[in-house]
């Protein structure tokens, strides 16, 4: 039985907790802006004054990057992976295992809270101002906005499940450095977060389309700028749902094995 | 104590640290693999970026790789010498910083010699591999003068990035925060300089040249070595890189010592 109210408490608590750590929120926003500056400058330089490249106008491309940075702010506002790994390393995770809730779900709902706080107090005001003052393209139809939000939310779930599954590998390996780096590389590149898939070499684009990462950034971004439209959107959402389900199963699988095999170091 | 004695002591202190790290053979190898993977990831991203567009602000793929490798090489040394400085806040908060003050050696030196991260071999393997590859592709002519200049500018890069780490750690004396400042300011700024500065707005270029002189870590020296132009800046400004490094590090050291004077133990 899914006890929504129990998990909702974690969401509320995490929201309030973020409100206390104001400095964290501001500093995260600062580094998000530096990366936006970096990718905005890179794409401006790549287009080098051209109106369009690869069938996409400069304005749309810039919008793609801004939306992408917004989403990466959203995806990066939850409990950091190292914090959970540290809990495994120190053995604190055993305290969570003893309590009557499901640990992966508990962290997901806590993330909802801290992400909501970050969006409301930092991301939304800033990016609204940016959309007003920069030459960016906004979707004209309200349906597109809703589809974008739905798609971004599914993307968030995909990212959470995969990231958590990788993080839980620290139950099996004491040092996960190499594996986690491969994951972050795949996530930043194959998700199309900084380079949209249509600029990839053909073979790599095909590969990325068969992987779950595109659901995190590429699909919502492409919906926003209208690169994906009409029935294609529904198809993309279907793909995202499929990957959300698949990555949830992966997380369940890893979690079941991990919690069986818990090795607490020291005591 | 004489400088020579300090050298001797440094190697004694770090060799203990290295031996400790090598006890965890698997973790050691994994970290190196991880570092090389993430640097290769950035290089692959650059390649895909330029797959359609050929050049970024008149820099080609191989030139950008070279620029990137200069930064990675000096960062490798920087990790060995200064990377643990960012964690000074934890020492202050836990009260463990006091042990660096009660011994008859310079506390700055003592803190610096506390740790020696061997995983930076990852940076060395990656950057040297790239240097060899790019030298063939661009048919770079490595004269003695050029090699010597590369060496000096790597030293400059170590001092600039190390200096910034020292300044960030000194902030902990005033604010009891430092680790976070690294991730907020220095980590993104380092990423910024993986790409040629010419693509950024003028104010940003100016800032990275004269306020926090990251431009002297890789952009200016690489422009000299690859004989590329640096618009808005005097030609061959890269030759000043070692000098900028020395000055910047001296300022950083002064700030750290100033903070140390202000330091009061948290007790408990």
Short mmCIF file of C-alpha atoms in Angstrom, two decimals:
data_model
loop_
_atom_site.label_atom_id
_atom_site.label_comp_id
_atom_site.label_asym_id
_atom_site.label_seq_id
_atom_site.Cartn_x
_atom_site.Cartn_y
_atom_site.Cartn_z
CA UNK A 1 0.00 0.00 0.00
CA UNK A 2 1.33 3.40 -0.93
CA UNK A 3 1.02 5.81 1.98
CA UNK A 4 1.05 9.12 0.22
CA UNK A 5 0.72 11.20 3.36
CA UNK A 6 3.81 9.69 4.90
CA UNK A 7 5.96 10.57 1.90
CA UNK A 8 4.33 13.96 1.53
CA UNK A 9 5.71 14.78 4.96
CA UNK A 10 9.21 14.34 3.57
CA UNK A 11 8.38 16.73 0.76
CA UNK A 12 7.16 19.38 3.18
CA UNK A 13 10.13 18.94 5.51
CA UNK A 14 12.62 19.16 2.67
CA UNK A 15 10.93 22.32 1.42
CA UNK A 16 11.25 23.95 4.84
CA UNK A 17 14.78 22.69 5.24
CA UNK A 18 15.87 24.35 2.00
CA UNK A 19 14.44 27.60 3.28
CA UNK A 20 16.96 27.46 6.12
CA UNK A 21 19.95 26.81 3.89
CA UNK A 22 19.57 30.02 1.88
CA UNK A 23 23.26 30.21 1.07
CA UNK A 24 23.12 26.84 -0.68
CA UNK A 25 20.32 28.06 -2.90
CA UNK A 26 22.14 31.23 -3.91
CA UNK A 27 25.42 29.52 -4.51
CA UNK A 28 23.82 26.86 -6.64
CA UNK A 29 22.15 29.56 -8.69
CA UNK A 30 25.51 31.29 -9.13
CA UNK A 31 27.18 28.26 -10.62
CA UNK A 32 24.12 27.52 -12.76
CA UNK A 33 24.48 31.03 -14.23
CA UNK A 34 28.18 30.59 -14.97
CA UNK A 35 27.42 27.41 -16.91
CA UNK A 36 24.63 29.22 -18.75
CA UNK A 37 27.09 31.94 -19.68
CA UNK A 38 29.53 29.30 -20.90
CA UNK A 39 27.10 27.37 -23.10
CA UNK A 40 25.38 30.51 -24.34
CA UNK A 41 28.76 31.91 -25.43
CA UNK A 42 29.81 28.62 -27.01
CA UNK A 43 26.66 28.40 -29.13
CA UNK A 44 26.87 32.06 -30.09
CA UNK A 45 30.42 31.46 -31.26
CA UNK A 46 29.51 28.24 -33.08
CA UNK A 47 26.71 29.92 -35.02
CA UNK A 48 29.14 32.80 -35.67
CA UNK A 49 26.52 35.20 -36.93
CA UNK A 50 24.62 32.65 -39.03
CA UNK A 51 20.85 32.89 -38.90
CA UNK A 52 20.41 29.15 -38.83
CA UNK A 53 22.32 25.86 -38.84
CA UNK A 54 21.04 22.33 -39.31
CA UNK A 55 17.53 23.69 -39.88
CA UNK A 56 17.41 25.36 -36.47
CA UNK A 57 17.46 29.13 -36.07
CA UNK A 58 19.94 30.77 -33.73
CA UNK A 59 17.14 32.06 -31.57
CA UNK A 60 15.70 28.57 -31.11
CA UNK A 61 19.14 27.17 -30.34
CA UNK A 62 19.74 29.78 -27.66
CA UNK A 63 16.32 29.01 -26.21
CA UNK A 64 17.22 25.32 -26.20
CA UNK A 65 20.34 26.04 -24.13
CA UNK A 66 18.55 28.33 -21.69
CA UNK A 67 15.76 25.80 -21.12
CA UNK A 68 18.38 23.09 -20.76
CA UNK A 69 20.21 25.05 -18.06
CA UNK A 70 16.92 25.64 -16.30
CA UNK A 71 16.26 21.90 -16.28
CA UNK A 72 19.77 21.12 -15.14
CA UNK A 73 19.15 23.47 -12.23
CA UNK A 74 15.99 21.50 -11.48
CA UNK A 75 17.74 18.15 -11.78
CA UNK A 76 20.65 19.22 -9.64
CA UNK A 77 18.65 20.55 -6.70
CA UNK A 78 17.90 17.25 -4.98
CA UNK A 79 19.93 15.30 -2.45
CA UNK A 80 23.40 15.01 -3.95
CA UNK A 81 24.58 11.51 -4.78
CA UNK A 82 27.68 11.74 -2.62
CA UNK A 83 25.53 12.42 0.43
CA UNK A 84 23.77 9.08 0.02
CA UNK A 85 27.05 7.32 -0.74
CA UNK A 86 28.53 8.86 2.37
CA UNK A 87 25.63 7.41 4.35
CA UNK A 88 26.43 3.99 2.96
CA UNK A 89 30.10 4.43 3.78
CA UNK A 90 29.56 5.58 7.34
CA UNK A 91 26.76 3.10 7.97
CA UNK A 92 24.14 5.76 8.67
CA UNK A 93 22.01 4.20 5.95
CA UNK A 94 21.22 1.35 8.32
CA UNK A 95 19.15 3.77 10.38
CA UNK A 96 17.02 4.47 7.34
CA UNK A 97 16.64 0.79 6.58
CA UNK A 98 15.19 0.21 10.01
CA UNK A 99 12.39 2.72 9.54
CA UNK A 100 9.00 1.89 8.07
CA UNK A 101 9.40 3.55 4.69
CA UNK A 102 10.88 2.81 1.35
CA UNK A 103 14.26 4.53 1.07
CA UNK A 104 14.32 5.31 -2.69
CA UNK A 105 10.80 6.76 -2.50
CA UNK A 106 11.63 8.71 0.63
CA UNK A 107 14.51 10.45 -1.14
CA UNK A 108 12.42 11.06 -4.23
CA UNK A 109 9.73 12.82 -2.23
CA UNK A 110 12.28 14.79 -0.25
CA UNK A 111 13.76 15.90 -3.58
CA UNK A 112 10.35 17.15 -4.68
CA UNK A 113 10.40 19.48 -1.70
CA UNK A 114 13.88 20.91 -2.15
CA UNK A 115 13.45 21.19 -5.91
CA UNK A 116 10.13 23.02 -5.47
CA UNK A 117 11.79 25.51 -3.15
CA UNK A 118 14.66 26.07 -5.54
CA UNK A 119 12.35 26.55 -8.52
CA UNK A 120 10.05 28.98 -6.74
CA UNK A 121 12.65 31.15 -5.06
CA UNK A 122 15.54 31.08 -7.47
CA UNK A 123 15.09 29.52 -10.90
CA UNK A 124 11.69 30.83 -11.87
CA UNK A 125 12.28 34.53 -11.03
CA UNK A 126 15.67 34.55 -12.70
CA UNK A 127 14.69 32.71 -15.85
CA UNK A 128 11.53 34.78 -16.22
CA UNK A 129 13.65 37.91 -16.27
CA UNK A 130 15.96 36.26 -18.77
CA UNK A 131 13.09 35.40 -21.10
CA UNK A 132 11.86 38.97 -20.94
CA UNK A 133 15.19 40.58 -21.72
CA UNK A 134 16.75 38.14 -24.17
CA UNK A 135 15.67 37.30 -27.70
CA UNK A 136 14.27 33.88 -27.01
CA UNK A 137 11.31 32.07 -28.48
CA UNK A 138 8.42 31.11 -26.25
CA UNK A 139 5.88 28.47 -27.23
CA UNK A 140 2.69 30.23 -28.32
CA UNK A 141 0.19 27.44 -27.60
CA UNK A 142 -0.66 26.69 -23.99
CA UNK A 143 -0.79 22.96 -24.83
CA UNK A 144 2.93 23.09 -25.58
CA UNK A 145 3.62 24.51 -22.14
CA UNK A 146 1.71 21.69 -20.47
CA UNK A 147 3.35 19.02 -22.61
CA UNK A 148 6.74 20.55 -21.80
CA UNK A 149 6.06 20.46 -18.07
CA UNK A 150 4.84 16.85 -18.25
CA UNK A 151 7.85 15.85 -20.31
CA UNK A 152 10.28 17.64 -17.99
CA UNK A 153 8.70 15.91 -15.00
CA UNK A 154 9.05 12.45 -16.55
CA UNK A 155 12.62 13.38 -17.41
CA UNK A 156 13.21 14.23 -13.76
CA UNK A 157 11.94 10.80 -12.74
CA UNK A 158 14.16 9.04 -15.28
CA UNK A 159 17.20 10.97 -14.08
CA UNK A 160 16.39 10.27 -10.43
CA UNK A 161 15.99 6.52 -10.93
CA UNK A 162 19.15 6.09 -12.99
CA UNK A 163 21.27 8.34 -10.79
CA UNK A 164 20.08 6.62 -7.63
CA UNK A 165 20.68 3.17 -9.14
CA UNK A 166 24.27 4.16 -9.94
CA UNK A 167 24.71 5.73 -6.54
CA UNK A 168 23.59 2.57 -4.82
CA UNK A 169 26.45 0.69 -6.44
CA UNK A 170 28.43 1.97 -3.48
CA UNK A 171 26.78 -0.85 -1.55
CA UNK A 172 28.83 -3.27 -3.64
CA UNK A 173 31.94 -1.24 -4.36
CA UNK A 174 33.55 0.95 -1.78
CA UNK A 175 34.97 3.24 -4.47
CA UNK A 176 32.56 4.06 -7.30
CA UNK A 177 34.53 6.94 -8.83
CA UNK A 178 35.05 5.46 -12.30
CA UNK A 179 31.53 4.14 -12.77
CA UNK A 180 29.84 7.29 -11.56
CA UNK A 181 31.99 9.37 -13.92
CA UNK A 182 30.92 7.26 -16.88
CA UNK A 183 27.32 7.85 -15.84
CA UNK A 184 27.72 11.60 -15.55
CA UNK A 185 29.45 11.75 -18.91
CA UNK A 186 26.64 9.77 -20.54
CA UNK A 187 24.09 11.95 -18.85
CA UNK A 188 25.60 15.24 -19.94
CA UNK A 189 26.37 14.24 -23.51
CA UNK A 190 23.81 11.63 -24.62
CA UNK A 191 20.94 13.48 -22.94
CA UNK A 192 21.51 16.35 -25.35
CA UNK A 193 21.82 18.74 -22.43
CA UNK A 194 24.53 20.83 -24.06
CA UNK A 195 24.54 19.68 -27.69
CA UNK A 196 21.17 18.80 -29.22
CA UNK A 197 21.04 15.36 -30.78
CA UNK A 198 20.49 16.70 -34.31
CA UNK A 199 24.05 18.04 -34.34
CA UNK A 200 25.50 14.62 -33.49
CA UNK A 201 27.20 12.44 -36.09
CA UNK A 202 24.52 10.10 -37.51
CA UNK A 203 25.64 6.92 -35.76
CA UNK A 204 25.84 8.61 -32.38
CA UNK A 205 22.44 10.21 -32.78
CA UNK A 206 20.96 6.77 -33.49
CA UNK A 207 22.67 5.39 -30.41
CA UNK A 208 21.42 8.24 -28.23
CA UNK A 209 17.87 7.70 -29.48
CA UNK A 210 18.00 4.11 -28.21
CA UNK A 211 19.12 5.18 -24.72
CA UNK A 212 17.11 6.57 -21.81
CA UNK A 213 19.17 9.77 -21.38
CA UNK A 214 17.45 11.67 -24.21
CA UNK A 215 14.32 11.69 -22.06
CA UNK A 216 16.00 13.87 -19.45
CA UNK A 217 16.86 16.98 -21.49
CA UNK A 218 16.53 16.46 -25.21
CA UNK A 219 12.80 15.64 -25.41
CA UNK A 220 11.52 18.42 -23.12
CA UNK A 221 13.87 20.98 -24.70
CA UNK A 222 12.87 19.96 -28.23
CA UNK A 223 9.18 20.18 -27.30
CA UNK A 224 9.74 23.67 -25.90
CA UNK A 225 11.37 25.07 -29.03
CA UNK A 226 8.92 23.26 -31.31
CA UNK A 227 11.46 20.93 -32.89
CA UNK A 228 9.14 18.08 -31.93
CA UNK A 229 5.48 18.83 -32.65
CA UNK A 230 2.06 17.28 -33.26
CA UNK A 231 1.72 13.53 -32.87
CA UNK A 232 5.49 13.26 -32.60
CA UNK A 233 5.17 14.74 -29.10
CA UNK A 234 2.89 11.94 -27.98
CA UNK A 235 5.31 9.39 -29.39
CA UNK A 236 8.20 11.04 -27.51
CA UNK A 237 6.21 11.10 -24.28
CA UNK A 238 5.52 7.40 -24.80
CA UNK A 239 9.25 6.76 -25.17
CA UNK A 240 9.87 8.74 -21.99
CA UNK A 241 7.23 6.79 -20.07
CA UNK A 242 8.78 3.56 -21.25
CA UNK A 243 12.20 4.63 -20.01
CA UNK A 244 10.78 5.93 -16.75
CA UNK A 245 9.25 2.51 -16.11
CA UNK A 246 12.44 0.71 -17.18
CA UNK A 247 14.70 2.86 -15.02
CA UNK A 248 12.34 2.46 -12.08
CA UNK A 249 12.62 -1.31 -12.43
CA UNK A 250 16.39 -0.97 -12.60
CA UNK A 251 16.37 1.06 -9.41
CA UNK A 252 14.13 -1.50 -7.68
CA UNK A 253 16.39 -4.32 -8.82
CA UNK A 254 19.57 -2.61 -7.58
CA UNK A 255 17.89 -1.54 -4.35
CA UNK A 256 16.59 -5.04 -3.54
CA UNK A 257 20.03 -6.51 -4.03
CA UNK A 258 21.76 -3.68 -2.23
CA UNK A 259 19.64 -3.74 0.90
CA UNK A 260 20.13 -7.51 1.14
CA UNK A 261 23.83 -7.20 0.87
CA UNK A 262 24.46 -4.32 3.21
CA UNK A 263 28.01 -4.18 4.49
CA UNK A 264 28.38 -1.53 7.12
CA UNK A 265 31.95 -0.52 7.72
CA UNK A 266 32.95 0.11 11.25
CA UNK A 267 30.28 0.77 13.79
CA UNK B 1 64.34 26.32 9.31
CA UNK B 2 66.02 26.48 5.96
CA UNK B 3 64.23 25.98 2.66
CA UNK B 4 66.13 22.74 2.05
CA UNK B 5 64.96 21.33 5.33
CA UNK B 6 61.39 22.14 4.32
CA UNK B 7 61.82 20.25 1.08
CA UNK B 8 63.12 17.25 2.94
CA UNK B 9 60.25 17.42 5.38
CA UNK B 10 57.69 17.80 2.57
CA UNK B 11 58.81 14.58 0.92
CA UNK B 12 58.85 12.72 4.22
CA UNK B 13 55.31 13.83 5.03
CA UNK B 14 53.84 13.10 1.64
CA UNK B 15 55.56 9.76 1.17
CA UNK B 16 53.67 8.53 4.23
CA UNK B 17 50.46 9.77 2.63
CA UNK B 18 51.23 8.11 -0.70
CA UNK B 19 51.94 4.78 0.93
CA UNK B 20 48.63 5.00 2.77
CA UNK B 21 46.72 5.68 -0.45
CA UNK B 22 48.38 2.83 -2.30
CA UNK B 23 47.04 0.39 0.29
CA UNK B 24 43.66 0.68 -1.42
CA UNK B 25 44.83 -0.54 -4.81
CA UNK B 26 41.35 -0.95 -6.29
CA UNK B 27 40.11 2.46 -5.19
CA UNK B 28 43.30 4.02 -6.55
CA UNK B 29 42.87 2.48 -10.00
CA UNK B 30 39.16 3.29 -10.08
CA UNK B 31 39.79 6.96 -9.35
CA UNK B 32 42.36 7.25 -12.11
CA UNK B 33 40.00 5.52 -14.53
CA UNK B 34 37.25 7.90 -13.43
CA UNK B 35 39.38 11.01 -13.96
CA UNK B 36 40.55 9.93 -17.39
CA UNK B 37 36.96 9.10 -18.34
CA UNK B 38 35.59 12.48 -17.40
CA UNK B 39 38.39 14.35 -19.18
CA UNK B 40 37.89 12.18 -22.24
CA UNK B 41 34.21 13.02 -21.93
CA UNK B 42 34.94 16.73 -22.24
CA UNK B 43 37.22 16.06 -25.21
CA UNK B 44 34.49 13.97 -26.91
CA UNK B 45 31.99 16.77 -26.27
CA UNK B 46 34.37 19.19 -28.01
CA UNK B 47 34.70 16.81 -30.93
CA UNK B 48 30.95 16.48 -31.40
CA UNK B 49 30.52 20.22 -31.03
CA UNK B 50 32.95 20.81 -33.88
CA UNK B 51 31.72 17.87 -35.98
CA UNK B 52 29.22 20.17 -37.73
CA UNK B 53 30.73 23.56 -37.09
CA UNK B 54 34.49 23.03 -37.72
CA UNK B 55 35.64 25.83 -35.46
CA UNK B 56 34.84 27.73 -32.31
CA UNK B 57 35.91 31.37 -32.39
CA UNK B 58 38.63 30.44 -34.97
CA UNK B 59 39.92 27.58 -32.81
CA UNK B 60 39.89 24.12 -34.41
CA UNK B 61 39.31 20.84 -32.59
CA UNK B 62 43.00 20.02 -32.15
CA UNK B 63 43.84 23.51 -30.98
CA UNK B 64 41.06 23.28 -28.43
CA UNK B 65 42.38 19.92 -27.27
CA UNK B 66 45.78 21.51 -26.79
CA UNK B 67 44.24 24.37 -24.81
CA UNK B 68 42.38 21.86 -22.67
CA UNK B 69 45.47 19.72 -22.08
CA UNK B 70 47.52 22.69 -20.82
CA UNK B 71 44.82 23.36 -18.24
CA UNK B 72 44.56 19.70 -17.22
CA UNK B 73 48.33 19.32 -16.81
CA UNK B 74 48.73 22.26 -14.45
CA UNK B 75 45.54 21.27 -12.62
CA UNK B 76 47.09 17.83 -12.04
CA UNK B 77 49.99 19.38 -10.14
CA UNK B 78 47.62 21.73 -8.42
CA UNK B 79 45.61 18.81 -7.06
CA UNK B 80 48.76 17.30 -5.60
CA UNK B 81 49.85 20.47 -3.87
CA UNK B 82 46.78 22.52 -3.04
CA UNK B 83 43.48 20.73 -3.70
CA UNK B 84 42.89 19.84 -0.05
CA UNK B 85 42.99 23.53 0.87
CA UNK B 86 39.32 23.81 -0.11
CA UNK B 87 38.47 21.63 2.91
CA UNK B 88 39.95 24.01 5.48
CA UNK B 89 36.47 24.87 6.77
CA UNK B 90 35.98 21.30 8.02
CA UNK B 91 39.23 21.49 9.98
CA UNK B 92 38.24 24.80 11.53
CA UNK B 93 34.74 23.63 12.42
CA UNK B 94 35.99 20.40 13.95
CA UNK B 95 38.74 22.17 15.82
CA UNK B 96 41.36 19.92 14.20
CA UNK B 97 43.06 22.90 12.60
CA UNK B 98 44.80 23.66 15.89
CA UNK B 99 47.24 20.83 15.41
CA UNK B 100 48.80 22.72 12.51
CA UNK B 101 49.54 25.61 14.83
CA UNK B 102 51.27 23.82 17.67
CA UNK B 103 54.20 22.45 15.70
CA UNK B 104 57.44 24.31 15.12
CA UNK B 105 56.96 24.72 11.37
CA UNK B 106 55.14 27.19 9.17
CA UNK B 107 51.40 26.34 9.44
CA UNK B 108 50.81 27.09 5.76
CA UNK B 109 53.52 24.63 4.82
CA UNK B 110 52.29 22.07 7.29
CA UNK B 111 48.76 22.24 5.95
CA UNK B 112 50.03 22.00 2.41
CA UNK B 113 52.16 18.93 3.11
CA UNK B 114 49.32 17.17 4.86
CA UNK B 115 47.97 15.52 1.75
CA UNK B 116 49.26 14.27 -1.56
CA UNK B 117 46.61 13.00 -3.92
CA UNK B 118 48.14 10.31 -6.12
CA UNK B 119 45.08 10.07 -8.37
CA UNK B 120 46.41 13.07 -10.28
CA UNK B 121 48.32 10.53 -12.37
CA UNK B 122 45.06 10.48 -14.29
CA UNK B 123 45.60 14.10 -15.29
CA UNK B 124 49.20 13.44 -16.31
CA UNK B 125 48.38 10.40 -18.44
CA UNK B 126 45.54 12.26 -20.15
CA UNK B 127 47.34 15.51 -20.83
CA UNK B 128 50.59 13.96 -22.01
CA UNK B 129 48.67 11.64 -24.32
CA UNK B 130 46.85 14.64 -25.78
CA UNK B 131 50.08 16.63 -26.20
CA UNK B 132 51.63 13.81 -28.22
CA UNK B 133 48.52 13.34 -30.36
CA UNK B 134 48.01 17.04 -31.05
CA UNK B 135 51.71 17.58 -31.78
CA UNK B 136 51.46 15.02 -34.58
CA UNK B 137 48.19 16.34 -35.95
CA UNK B 138 49.22 20.00 -35.97
CA UNK B 139 52.88 19.18 -36.70
CA UNK B 140 54.05 21.28 -33.81
CA UNK B 141 57.71 21.98 -33.79
CA UNK B 142 58.87 21.53 -30.20
CA UNK B 143 62.04 23.59 -30.02
CA UNK B 144 63.89 23.83 -26.70
CA UNK B 145 62.60 27.36 -26.24
CA UNK B 146 58.99 26.33 -26.73
CA UNK B 147 59.24 23.33 -24.43
CA UNK B 148 60.81 25.50 -21.78
CA UNK B 149 58.06 28.08 -22.19
CA UNK B 150 55.39 25.37 -21.85
CA UNK B 151 57.06 24.20 -18.66
CA UNK B 152 57.20 27.72 -17.24
CA UNK B 153 53.60 28.45 -18.11
CA UNK B 154 52.51 25.22 -16.46
CA UNK B 155 54.30 26.47 -13.34
CA UNK B 156 52.44 29.76 -13.77
CA UNK B 157 49.17 27.84 -14.10
CA UNK B 158 49.87 25.88 -10.93
CA UNK B 159 50.54 29.08 -9.01
CA UNK B 160 47.43 30.84 -10.33
CA UNK B 161 45.03 27.97 -9.66
CA UNK B 162 46.79 27.07 -6.43
CA UNK B 163 46.64 30.72 -5.42
CA UNK B 164 42.90 30.79 -5.95
CA UNK B 165 42.49 27.61 -3.88
CA UNK B 166 44.53 29.25 -1.12
CA UNK B 167 42.36 32.38 -1.24
CA UNK B 168 39.21 30.26 -1.14
CA UNK B 169 40.50 28.36 1.86
CA UNK B 170 41.45 31.63 3.59
CA UNK B 171 37.80 32.67 3.33
CA UNK B 172 37.14 29.99 5.93
CA UNK B 173 39.02 32.08 8.51
CA UNK B 174 36.41 34.79 8.12
CA UNK B 175 33.25 32.92 7.11
CA UNK B 176 33.93 29.32 8.27
CA UNK B 177 33.04 28.28 4.73
CA UNK B 178 35.41 27.28 1.95
CA UNK B 179 34.54 23.97 0.29
CA UNK B 180 31.31 25.47 -0.97
CA UNK B 181 33.05 28.49 -2.46
CA UNK B 182 35.18 26.10 -4.48
CA UNK B 183 32.18 24.36 -6.01
CA UNK B 184 30.30 27.60 -6.58
CA UNK B 185 33.04 29.76 -8.00
CA UNK B 186 36.18 27.92 -8.93
CA UNK B 187 34.73 24.75 -10.39
CA UNK B 188 32.53 26.55 -12.91
CA UNK B 189 35.29 29.08 -13.62
CA UNK B 190 37.70 26.27 -14.42
CA UNK B 191 35.16 24.83 -16.83
CA UNK B 192 34.86 28.23 -18.47
CA UNK B 193 38.57 28.23 -19.31
CA UNK B 194 38.42 24.85 -21.04
CA UNK B 195 37.21 26.83 -24.04
CA UNK B 196 39.04 29.73 -25.72
CA UNK B 197 38.27 32.94 -23.83
CA UNK B 198 37.68 34.83 -27.07
CA UNK B 199 34.11 33.46 -27.25
CA UNK B 200 33.00 35.16 -24.03
CA UNK B 201 31.69 38.71 -23.58
CA UNK B 202 34.48 41.28 -23.26
CA UNK B 203 33.81 41.93 -19.57
CA UNK B 204 34.26 38.23 -18.79
CA UNK B 205 37.49 38.10 -20.79
CA UNK B 206 38.80 41.12 -18.98
CA UNK B 207 37.84 39.64 -15.62
CA UNK B 208 39.57 36.32 -16.33
CA UNK B 209 42.66 38.13 -17.49
CA UNK B 210 43.21 40.72 -14.79
CA UNK B 211 41.07 39.97 -11.73
CA UNK B 212 41.23 36.22 -11.39
CA UNK B 213 43.94 35.58 -13.95
CA UNK B 214 42.69 32.23 -15.27
CA UNK B 215 43.44 33.38 -18.79
CA UNK B 216 47.13 32.97 -18.01
CA UNK B 217 46.65 29.32 -17.06
CA UNK B 218 46.00 28.08 -20.57
CA UNK B 219 44.46 30.55 -23.03
CA UNK B 220 47.29 33.07 -23.33
CA UNK B 221 50.16 30.54 -23.21
CA UNK B 222 48.42 28.21 -25.67
CA UNK B 223 47.83 31.14 -28.02
CA UNK B 224 51.57 31.87 -27.96
CA UNK B 225 52.53 28.24 -28.57
CA UNK B 226 49.99 27.76 -31.38
CA UNK B 227 50.71 31.24 -32.79
CA UNK B 228 47.07 32.27 -32.52
CA UNK B 229 45.72 35.74 -32.10
CA UNK B 230 44.18 36.93 -28.85
CA UNK B 231 41.80 39.73 -29.83
CA UNK B 232 41.42 42.61 -27.32
CA UNK B 233 44.74 41.68 -25.69
CA UNK B 234 48.31 42.58 -26.59
CA UNK B 235 50.14 40.04 -28.69
CA UNK B 236 52.24 37.49 -26.80
CA UNK B 237 50.71 38.46 -23.48
CA UNK B 238 51.11 34.75 -22.66
CA UNK B 239 54.80 35.24 -21.90
CA UNK B 240 53.81 36.94 -18.67
CA UNK B 241 52.10 33.80 -17.37
CA UNK B 242 54.87 32.72 -14.93
CA UNK B 243 55.19 36.26 -13.58
CA UNK B 244 51.43 36.59 -13.09
CA UNK B 245 51.50 33.26 -11.29
CA UNK B 246 54.17 34.38 -8.85
CA UNK B 247 52.46 37.69 -8.08
CA UNK B 248 49.03 36.12 -7.69
CA UNK B 249 50.30 33.37 -5.44
CA UNK B 250 52.17 35.89 -3.28
CA UNK B 251 48.93 37.83 -2.80
CA UNK B 252 47.11 34.61 -1.96
CA UNK B 253 49.72 33.62 0.58
CA UNK B 254 49.50 37.06 2.17
CA UNK B 255 45.70 36.80 2.44
CA UNK B 256 45.98 33.34 4.00
CA UNK B 257 48.44 34.58 6.60
CA UNK B 258 46.22 37.56 7.31
CA UNK B 259 43.33 35.19 7.92
CA UNK B 260 45.45 32.98 10.12
CA UNK B 261 46.20 35.92 12.39
CA UNK B 262 42.48 36.47 12.75
CA UNK B 263 41.83 32.81 13.49
CA UNK B 264 40.33 31.88 16.83
CA UNK B 265 39.89 28.25 17.63
CA UNK B 266 36.29 27.07 17.80
CA UNK B 267 37.18 25.28 20.99
CA UNK B 268 34.81 22.51 22.07
#
